Amino acid sequence: NKLLPAPSKVRKVKHHPALPYSEIGAFMAELRQREAIAARGLEFLILTAARTGEVIGATWDEIDFADKAWTIPADRTKSDKEHHVPISPNAIEVLEGMRDVRQSDYIFPGNRAKSPLSNMAFLQLLKRMDRGDLTAHGFRSSFRDWAAERTNYPNEVAEMALAHAIGDKVEAAYRRGDLFEKRRKMMDAWADYCGTVHADGADKVVPIRKDV
């Protein structure tokens, strides 16, 4: 008889359907045509490569407009570590639009007073867009694939942008350097890429821009 591993040791890997990054520009163009708060939230999620819970739970006091940064507190991250997110000019535009119609402490409020969007809001939006084949989480994969295949940024920089653990020694080394500024340039490049419709997916590699 063959011995089977205990059920507790068998882990199913759950893959979230992701949009090929070459199609992200066309998707974003359609998304921006929609006026719903969920559409603005999903746009912000894609531009920041953040998780659904981090976006729908985001509050105005987490945003530093002067520094163009979003600080997600440890109790709202999967890693239980505070996560600093650089905000691109495109993402700032989304925030400014939401600030003009501010209803509560939540950046992306839900239907009920002083409550955030439902955690199903993005999936429902994708279904209304006839993209029920996608998930909000899948856009993190779109970003990761773009960073790996279309830029020269080190793997660790992209992993930290996604708030993934990359090993204590490597993480410590990157935190000592100018990681945040590298990530800022990367997210600005991602926002630019998202703002362009790519007909054939043939794109130039994005170099790491050096400060002049």
Coordinates of N, CA and C in Angstrom, one line a residue:
N1 N 0.8 -1.2 0.0 CA 0.0 0.0 0.0 C 0.9 1.3 0.0
K2 N 0.4 2.2 -0.8 CA 1.2 3.5 -0.8 C 0.7 4.3 0.4
L3 N 1.7 4.9 1.0 CA 1.3 5.8 2.1 C 1.1 7.2 1.6
L4 N -0.1 7.7 2.0 CA -0.5 9.1 1.6 C -0.1 10.1 2.7
P5 N 0.3 11.3 2.4 CA 0.6 12.3 3.4 C -0.7 12.7 4.1
A6 N -0.5 13.1 5.3 CA -1.6 13.5 6.1 C -2.3 14.7 5.4
P7 N -3.6 14.8 5.5 CA -4.3 15.9 4.8 C -3.8 17.3 5.3
S8 N -3.4 17.4 6.5 CA -2.9 18.6 7.0 C -1.6 19.1 6.4
K9 N -0.9 18.1 5.7 CA 0.4 18.5 5.1 C 0.2 18.7 3.6
V10 N -1.0 18.5 3.1 CA -1.2 18.7 1.7 C -1.8 20.1 1.5
R11 N -1.1 21.0 0.9 CA -1.5 22.4 0.8 C -1.9 22.7 -0.7
K12 N -3.1 23.1 -0.9 CA -3.5 23.5 -2.3 C -3.0 25.0 -2.5
V13 N -2.3 25.1 -3.6 CA -1.9 26.5 -4.0 C -3.1 27.2 -4.7
K14 N -3.5 28.3 -4.2 CA -4.7 29.0 -4.8 C -4.1 30.1 -5.7
H15 N -4.4 29.9 -7.0 CA -3.9 30.9 -8.0 C -5.1 31.9 -8.3
H16 N -4.8 33.2 -8.2 CA -5.8 34.2 -8.5 C -5.7 34.6 -9.9
P17 N -6.8 34.5 -10.7 CA -6.7 34.9 -12.1 C -6.2 36.3 -12.3
A18 N -5.2 36.4 -13.1 CA -4.5 37.7 -13.3 C -4.6 38.1 -14.8
L19 N -4.7 39.4 -15.0 CA -4.8 40.0 -16.3 C -3.3 40.1 -16.8
P20 N -3.0 39.7 -18.0 CA -1.7 39.9 -18.6 C -1.4 41.3 -18.6
Y21 N -0.2 41.7 -18.1 CA 0.2 43.1 -17.9 C 0.1 43.9 -19.2
S22 N 0.2 43.3 -20.4 CA 0.1 44.0 -21.7 C -1.3 44.5 -21.9
E23 N -2.3 44.0 -21.2 CA -3.7 44.4 -21.3 C -4.1 45.4 -20.3
I24 N -3.2 45.7 -19.4 CA -3.6 46.6 -18.2 C -4.0 48.0 -18.7
G25 N -3.3 48.5 -19.7 CA -3.7 49.9 -20.1 C -5.1 50.0 -20.6
A26 N -5.5 49.0 -21.4 CA -6.9 49.0 -22.0 C -7.9 48.8 -20.9
F27 N -7.5 47.9 -19.9 CA -8.4 47.7 -18.8 C -8.6 49.0 -17.9
M28 N -7.5 49.7 -17.7 CA -7.5 50.9 -16.9 C -8.3 52.0 -17.6
A29 N -8.2 52.1 -18.9 CA -8.9 53.1 -19.7 C -10.4 52.9 -19.5
E30 N -10.9 51.6 -19.5 CA -12.3 51.3 -19.3 C -12.7 51.6 -17.9
L31 N -11.8 51.2 -16.9 CA -12.1 51.4 -15.5 C -12.3 52.9 -15.2
R32 N -11.5 53.7 -15.8 CA -11.6 55.2 -15.5 C -12.9 55.8 -16.1
Q33 N -13.6 55.1 -16.9 CA -14.8 55.6 -17.5 C -16.0 55.4 -16.5
R34 N -15.7 54.6 -15.5 CA -16.7 54.3 -14.5 C -16.6 55.3 -13.3
E35 N -17.8 55.7 -12.8 CA -17.8 56.7 -11.7 C -17.9 56.1 -10.3
A36 N -18.2 54.9 -10.2 CA -18.4 54.3 -8.9 C -17.2 54.4 -8.0
I37 N -17.5 54.4 -6.7 CA -16.4 54.5 -5.7 C -15.5 53.2 -5.8
A38 N -16.2 52.1 -6.1 CA -15.5 50.8 -6.2 C -14.5 50.9 -7.4
A39 N -14.8 51.6 -8.4 CA -13.9 51.8 -9.6 C -12.7 52.6 -9.2
R40 N -12.9 53.6 -8.4 CA -11.7 54.4 -7.9 C -10.9 53.6 -6.9
G41 N -11.5 52.8 -6.1 CA -10.8 51.9 -5.2 C -9.9 50.9 -5.9
L42 N -10.5 50.3 -7.0 CA -9.8 49.3 -7.7 C -8.7 49.9 -8.5
E43 N -8.9 51.1 -9.0 CA -7.8 51.8 -9.7 C -6.6 52.1 -8.8
F44 N -7.0 52.5 -7.5 CA -5.9 52.8 -6.5 C -5.2 51.5 -6.2
L45 N -6.0 50.4 -6.0 CA -5.4 49.1 -5.7 C -4.4 48.7 -6.8
I46 N -4.7 48.8 -8.1 CA -3.8 48.4 -9.1 C -2.6 49.3 -9.2
L47 N -2.7 50.6 -9.0 CA -1.6 51.5 -9.0 C -0.6 51.3 -7.9
T48 N -1.1 50.9 -6.7 CA -0.3 50.7 -5.6 C 0.1 49.2 -5.4
A49 N -0.5 48.3 -6.1 CA -0.2 46.9 -6.0 C -0.5 46.4 -4.6
A50 N -1.5 47.0 -4.0 CA -1.9 46.7 -2.6 C -2.9 45.5 -2.6
R51 N -3.2 45.1 -1.4 CA -4.2 44.0 -1.2 C -5.6 44.7 -1.0
T52 N -6.6 43.9 -1.3 CA -8.0 44.4 -1.2 C -8.3 45.0 0.2
G53 N -8.0 44.2 1.2 CA -8.3 44.7 2.6 C -7.6 45.9 3.0
E54 N -6.4 46.1 2.5 CA -5.6 47.3 2.7 C -6.2 48.5 2.1
V55 N -6.8 48.3 0.9 CA -7.4 49.5 0.2 C -8.7 49.8 0.8
I56 N -9.6 48.9 0.9 CA -10.9 49.2 1.4 C -10.9 49.7 2.9
G57 N -9.9 49.3 3.6 CA -9.8 49.8 5.0 C -9.0 51.1 5.2
A58 N -8.5 51.6 4.0 CA -7.6 52.8 4.1 C -8.3 54.0 4.6
T59 N -7.7 54.7 5.5 CA -8.2 56.0 6.1 C -7.4 57.2 5.7
W60 N -8.0 58.3 5.8 CA -7.3 59.5 5.3 C -6.0 59.8 6.2
D61 N -6.0 59.4 7.5 CA -4.9 59.7 8.3 C -3.7 58.9 8.0
E62 N -3.8 57.9 7.1 CA -2.7 57.0 6.6 C -2.0 57.7 5.4
I63 N -2.5 58.7 4.9 CA -2.0 59.3 3.7 C -1.2 60.6 4.0
D64 N 0.0 60.6 3.5 CA 0.9 61.8 3.7 C 1.0 62.4 2.3
F65 N 0.2 63.5 2.0 CA 0.2 64.1 0.7 C 1.5 64.8 0.4
A66 N 2.1 65.4 1.4 CA 3.4 66.1 1.2 C 4.5 65.1 0.8
D67 N 4.5 64.0 1.4 CA 5.6 63.0 1.1 C 5.2 62.0 0.0
K68 N 3.9 62.1 -0.4 CA 3.3 61.2 -1.4 C 3.6 59.8 -1.0
A69 N 3.1 59.5 0.2 CA 3.3 58.1 0.8 C 2.0 57.7 1.6
W70 N 1.8 56.4 1.6 CA 0.7 55.8 2.3 C 1.3 54.8 3.3
T71 N 1.0 55.0 4.6 CA 1.5 54.1 5.6 C 0.4 53.3 6.1
I72 N 0.5 52.0 5.8 CA -0.5 51.0 6.3 C 0.0 50.5 7.6
P73 N -0.8 50.7 8.7 CA -0.3 50.2 10.0 C -0.2 48.7 10.1
A74 N 0.6 48.2 11.0 CA 0.9 46.8 11.1 C -0.3 46.0 11.3
D75 N -1.3 46.5 12.0 CA -2.5 45.7 12.3 C -3.4 45.5 11.1
R76 N -3.1 46.2 10.0 CA -3.9 46.0 8.8 C -3.1 45.3 7.6
T77 N -1.9 44.8 7.9 CA -1.1 44.1 6.9 C -1.1 42.6 7.2
K78 N -0.8 41.9 6.1 CA -0.8 40.4 6.3 C 0.5 40.0 7.0
S79 N 1.5 40.8 6.9 CA 2.8 40.5 7.6 C 2.9 41.0 9.0
D80 N 1.9 41.7 9.4 CA 1.9 42.3 10.8 C 3.1 43.3 10.9
K81 N 3.5 43.9 9.8 CA 4.6 44.9 9.8 C 4.0 46.1 9.1
E82 N 4.4 47.3 9.6 CA 3.9 48.5 9.0 C 4.5 48.6 7.6
H83 N 3.7 49.0 6.6 CA 4.1 49.0 5.2 C 4.0 50.4 4.6
H84 N 5.1 50.9 4.1 CA 5.1 52.3 3.5 C 5.0 52.1 2.0
V85 N 4.0 52.8 1.4 CA 3.7 52.7 0.0 C 3.9 54.0 -0.7
P86 N 4.8 54.1 -1.7 CA 5.0 55.3 -2.4 C 3.8 55.5 -3.3
I87 N 3.3 56.7 -3.4 CA 2.1 57.0 -4.2 C 2.4 57.8 -5.5
S88 N 2.2 57.2 -6.6 CA 2.5 57.8 -7.9 C 1.5 59.0 -8.2
P89 N 1.9 59.9 -9.1 CA 1.0 61.0 -9.4 C -0.4 60.6 -9.8
N90 N -0.5 59.5 -10.5 CA -1.8 58.9 -10.9 C -2.6 58.5 -9.7
A91 N -2.0 57.9 -8.8 CA -2.7 57.5 -7.5 C -3.1 58.7 -6.7
I92 N -2.2 59.7 -6.7 CA -2.6 61.0 -6.0 C -3.9 61.6 -6.6
E93 N -4.0 61.5 -7.9 CA -5.2 62.0 -8.6 C -6.4 61.3 -8.1
V94 N -6.3 60.0 -7.9 CA -7.5 59.2 -7.4 C -7.8 59.7 -6.0
L95 N -6.8 59.9 -5.2 CA -7.1 60.4 -3.8 C -7.7 61.7 -3.8
E96 N -7.2 62.6 -4.6 CA -7.7 64.0 -4.7 C -9.1 64.0 -5.1
G97 N -9.5 63.1 -6.0 CA -10.9 63.0 -6.5 C -11.8 62.5 -5.3
M98 N -11.3 61.6 -4.6 CA -12.1 61.1 -3.4 C -12.1 62.1 -2.3
R99 N -11.1 62.9 -2.1 CA -11.1 63.9 -1.1 C -12.1 65.0 -1.4
D100 N -12.4 65.2 -2.6 CA -13.4 66.2 -3.0 C -14.8 65.8 -2.6
V101 N -15.0 64.5 -2.5 CA -16.3 64.0 -2.1 C -16.3 63.2 -0.8
R102 N -15.3 63.6 0.1 CA -15.1 62.9 1.3 C -16.4 62.8 2.1
Q103 N -16.7 61.6 2.6 CA -17.9 61.3 3.4 C -17.5 60.8 4.8
S104 N -16.4 60.3 5.0 CA -16.0 59.7 6.3 C -14.5 59.6 6.4
D105 N -14.0 58.9 7.4 CA -12.6 58.7 7.6 C -12.0 57.7 6.6
Y106 N -12.9 56.9 6.0 CA -12.5 55.9 5.0 C -12.3 56.6 3.6
I107 N -11.3 56.3 3.0 CA -11.0 56.9 1.6 C -12.1 56.5 0.6
F108 N -12.4 55.2 0.7 CA -13.3 54.6 -0.2 C -14.5 54.0 0.6
P109 N -15.5 54.9 0.9 CA -16.6 54.6 1.8 C -17.6 53.6 1.1
G110 N -18.3 52.9 1.9 CA -19.3 52.0 1.4 C -20.7 52.7 1.4
N111 N -21.7 51.9 1.2 CA -23.1 52.4 1.2 C -23.6 52.9 2.5
R112 N -23.2 52.2 3.6 CA -23.6 52.5 4.9 C -22.7 53.7 5.5
A113 N -23.3 54.5 6.3 CA -22.6 55.7 6.8 C -21.4 55.2 7.6
K114 N -20.3 55.9 7.3 CA -19.0 55.7 8.1 C -18.5 54.2 8.0
S115 N -18.8 53.6 6.9 CA -18.3 52.2 6.8 C -17.5 52.1 5.4
P116 N -16.5 51.2 5.3 CA -15.8 51.1 4.1 C -16.5 50.3 3.1
L117 N -16.0 50.2 1.9 CA -16.5 49.4 0.8 C -16.5 47.9 1.3
S118 N -17.5 47.2 0.8 CA -17.6 45.7 1.1 C -16.3 45.0 0.5
N119 N -15.9 43.9 1.1 CA -14.8 43.2 0.5 C -15.2 42.5 -0.7
M120 N -16.4 42.5 -1.1 CA -16.9 41.9 -2.4 C -17.1 43.0 -3.5
A121 N -16.9 44.3 -3.1 CA -17.1 45.4 -4.1 C -16.3 45.2 -5.4
F122 N -15.1 44.9 -5.3 CA -14.2 44.8 -6.5 C -14.6 43.6 -7.3
L123 N -15.0 42.5 -6.7 CA -15.4 41.3 -7.5 C -16.7 41.7 -8.2
Q124 N -17.6 42.3 -7.5 CA -18.9 42.7 -8.2 C -18.7 43.7 -9.3
L125 N -17.7 44.6 -9.1 CA -17.4 45.6 -10.2 C -16.8 44.8 -11.4
L126 N -15.9 43.9 -11.2 CA -15.3 43.1 -12.3 C -16.4 42.4 -13.0
K127 N -17.4 41.8 -12.3 CA -18.5 41.1 -13.0 C -19.3 42.1 -13.8
R128 N -19.5 43.3 -13.3 CA -20.3 44.3 -14.1 C -19.5 44.7 -15.4
M129 N -18.2 44.6 -15.3 CA -17.3 44.9 -16.5 C -17.2 43.7 -17.4
D130 N -17.9 42.6 -17.1 CA -17.8 41.4 -17.8 C -16.4 40.8 -17.7
R131 N -15.8 41.0 -16.6 CA -14.4 40.4 -16.3 C -14.5 39.6 -15.0
G132 N -15.5 38.8 -15.0 CA -15.7 37.9 -13.9 C -14.6 36.8 -13.8
D133 N -13.7 36.8 -14.9 CA -12.6 35.8 -14.9 C -11.4 36.3 -14.1
L134 N -11.5 37.6 -13.6 CA -10.4 38.2 -12.9 C -10.7 38.3 -11.4
T135 N -9.7 38.5 -10.6 CA -9.9 38.9 -9.2 C -9.0 40.1 -8.9
A136 N -9.4 40.9 -7.9 CA -8.6 42.0 -7.5 C -7.2 41.7 -7.1
H137 N -7.1 40.5 -6.4 CA -5.7 40.1 -6.0 C -4.8 39.8 -7.2
G138 N -5.4 39.4 -8.2 CA -4.7 39.0 -9.4 C -3.9 40.1 -10.0
F139 N -4.3 41.4 -9.8 CA -3.6 42.5 -10.3 C -2.2 42.7 -9.7
R140 N -2.0 42.1 -8.5 CA -0.7 42.1 -7.9 C 0.3 41.2 -8.7
S141 N -0.3 40.1 -9.2 CA 0.5 39.2 -10.1 C 0.8 40.0 -11.4
S142 N -0.1 40.7 -11.9 CA 0.1 41.5 -13.2 C 1.3 42.4 -12.9
F143 N 1.3 43.1 -11.8 CA 2.4 44.0 -11.5 C 3.7 43.3 -11.3
R144 N 3.6 42.1 -10.6 CA 4.9 41.4 -10.4 C 5.5 40.9 -11.7
D145 N 4.6 40.4 -12.6 CA 5.1 39.9 -13.9 C 5.7 41.1 -14.7
W146 N 5.1 42.2 -14.7 CA 5.6 43.4 -15.4 C 7.0 43.8 -14.8
A147 N 7.1 43.8 -13.5 CA 8.3 44.2 -12.9 C 9.5 43.2 -13.3
A148 N 9.1 42.0 -13.3 CA 10.2 40.9 -13.6 C 10.5 40.9 -15.1
E149 N 9.6 41.2 -16.0 CA 9.8 41.0 -17.4 C 10.1 42.3 -18.2
R150 N 9.7 43.4 -17.6 CA 9.8 44.7 -18.4 C 10.6 45.7 -17.7
T151 N 11.2 45.4 -16.5 CA 12.1 46.4 -15.9 C 13.3 45.7 -15.4
N152 N 14.3 46.6 -15.0 CA 15.6 46.1 -14.5 C 15.6 46.2 -13.0
Y153 N 14.5 46.4 -12.3 CA 14.5 46.6 -10.9 C 14.8 45.2 -10.2
P154 N 15.6 45.2 -9.2 CA 16.0 43.9 -8.5 C 14.7 43.2 -8.0
N155 N 14.7 41.9 -8.0 CA 13.6 41.1 -7.5 C 13.2 41.6 -6.1
E156 N 14.1 41.9 -5.2 CA 13.8 42.2 -3.9 C 13.0 43.5 -3.8
V157 N 13.2 44.4 -4.7 CA 12.5 45.7 -4.7 C 11.0 45.4 -5.0
A158 N 10.8 44.6 -6.0 CA 9.4 44.3 -6.4 C 8.7 43.5 -5.3
E159 N 9.4 42.6 -4.6 CA 8.9 41.8 -3.6 C 8.5 42.7 -2.4
M160 N 9.3 43.6 -2.1 CA 9.0 44.5 -1.0 C 7.9 45.5 -1.3
A161 N 7.7 45.8 -2.6 CA 6.6 46.6 -3.0 C 5.3 45.9 -2.7
L162 N 5.4 44.6 -2.8 CA 4.2 43.7 -2.6 C 4.1 43.3 -1.1
A163 N 5.0 43.8 -0.3 CA 5.0 43.5 1.2 C 5.2 42.0 1.4
H164 N 6.0 41.4 0.5 CA 6.4 40.0 0.7 C 7.6 39.9 1.6
A165 N 7.7 38.9 2.4 CA 8.9 38.6 3.1 C 10.0 38.2 2.2
I166 N 11.2 38.8 2.3 CA 12.3 38.4 1.4 C 13.6 38.0 2.2
G167 N 13.4 37.6 3.5 CA 14.6 37.2 4.2 C 15.1 38.3 5.0
D168 N 15.4 38.1 6.3 CA 15.8 39.1 7.2 C 17.1 39.9 6.7
K169 N 18.1 39.1 6.3 CA 19.4 39.7 5.9 C 19.2 40.6 4.7
V170 N 18.6 40.1 3.7 CA 18.4 40.8 2.5 C 17.5 42.1 2.7
E171 N 16.4 41.9 3.5 CA 15.5 43.0 3.9 C 16.3 44.1 4.6
A172 N 17.1 43.7 5.6 CA 17.8 44.6 6.4 C 18.8 45.4 5.5
A173 N 19.4 44.7 4.5 CA 20.3 45.4 3.6 C 19.6 46.4 2.7
Y174 N 18.5 46.0 2.2 CA 17.7 47.0 1.4 C 17.1 48.1 2.2
R175 N 16.7 47.9 3.4 CA 16.2 49.0 4.2 C 17.3 50.0 4.5
R176 N 18.5 49.6 4.6 CA 19.6 50.6 4.9 C 19.8 51.5 3.7
G177 N 19.5 51.0 2.5 CA 19.7 51.8 1.3 C 18.6 52.7 0.9
D178 N 18.5 53.0 -0.4 CA 17.5 54.0 -0.9 C 16.3 53.2 -1.4
L179 N 15.9 52.1 -0.8 CA 14.9 51.2 -1.3 C 13.6 52.0 -1.6
F180 N 13.2 52.9 -0.7 CA 11.9 53.5 -0.9 C 11.9 54.4 -2.1
E181 N 13.1 55.0 -2.4 CA 13.1 55.8 -3.6 C 13.2 54.9 -4.9
K182 N 13.8 53.8 -4.8 CA 13.8 52.8 -5.9 C 12.3 52.4 -6.1
R183 N 11.6 52.1 -5.0 CA 10.2 51.7 -5.2 C 9.4 52.8 -5.7
R184 N 9.7 54.0 -5.3 CA 8.9 55.1 -5.8 C 9.0 55.2 -7.4
K185 N 10.3 55.1 -7.8 CA 10.5 55.2 -9.3 C 9.8 54.0 -10.0
M186 N 9.9 52.8 -9.4 CA 9.2 51.7 -9.9 C 7.7 51.9 -10.0
M187 N 7.1 52.4 -9.0 CA 5.7 52.6 -9.0 C 5.2 53.7 -9.9
D188 N 6.1 54.7 -10.1 CA 5.8 55.7 -11.1 C 5.8 55.1 -12.5
A189 N 6.8 54.3 -12.7 CA 6.9 53.6 -14.0 C 5.7 52.7 -14.3
W190 N 5.3 52.0 -13.2 CA 4.1 51.1 -13.3 C 2.9 51.9 -13.7
A191 N 2.7 53.1 -13.0 CA 1.6 54.0 -13.3 C 1.6 54.5 -14.7
D192 N 2.7 54.8 -15.2 CA 2.9 55.2 -16.6 C 2.5 54.1 -17.5
Y193 N 2.9 52.9 -17.2 CA 2.6 51.7 -18.0 C 1.1 51.5 -18.0
C194 N 0.5 51.6 -16.9 CA -1.0 51.4 -16.7 C -1.8 52.5 -17.5
G195 N -1.1 53.6 -17.7 CA -1.8 54.7 -18.4 C -1.7 54.7 -19.9
T196 N -1.0 53.6 -20.4 CA -0.8 53.5 -21.9 C -1.4 52.2 -22.4
V197 N -2.2 52.3 -23.5 CA -2.8 51.1 -24.1 C -1.7 50.5 -25.0
H198 N -1.4 49.2 -24.8 CA -0.4 48.5 -25.5 C -1.0 47.6 -26.5
A199 N -0.9 48.0 -27.8 CA -1.6 47.2 -28.9 C -1.0 45.8 -29.0
D200 N 0.3 45.7 -28.9 CA 0.9 44.4 -29.2 C 1.7 43.8 -28.1
G201 N 1.7 44.5 -26.9 CA 2.5 44.0 -25.8 C 4.0 44.1 -25.9
A202 N 4.4 44.7 -27.0 CA 5.9 44.9 -27.2 C 6.3 46.1 -26.6
D203 N 7.0 46.0 -25.5 CA 7.4 47.2 -24.7 C 8.9 47.2 -24.4
K204 N 9.5 48.3 -24.3 CA 10.9 48.4 -23.9 C 11.1 48.2 -22.4
V205 N 12.2 47.7 -22.1 CA 12.5 47.4 -20.7 C 12.7 48.8 -20.0
V206 N 12.2 48.9 -18.8 CA 12.3 50.2 -18.1 C 13.5 50.2 -17.2
P207 N 14.5 51.1 -17.5 CA 15.7 51.1 -16.8 C 15.5 51.7 -15.4
I208 N 16.5 51.4 -14.5 CA 16.4 52.1 -13.2 C 17.0 53.5 -13.4
R209 N 16.2 54.5 -13.2 CA 16.6 55.9 -13.4 C 17.5 56.4 -12.3
K210 N 18.6 56.9 -12.7 CA 19.5 57.4 -11.7 C 19.2 58.9 -11.4
D211 N 19.3 59.3 -10.1 CA 19.1 60.7 -9.8 C 20.1 61.6 -10.4
V212 N 19.7 62.6 -11.0 CA 20.6 63.6 -11.6 C 21.2 64.5 -10.6

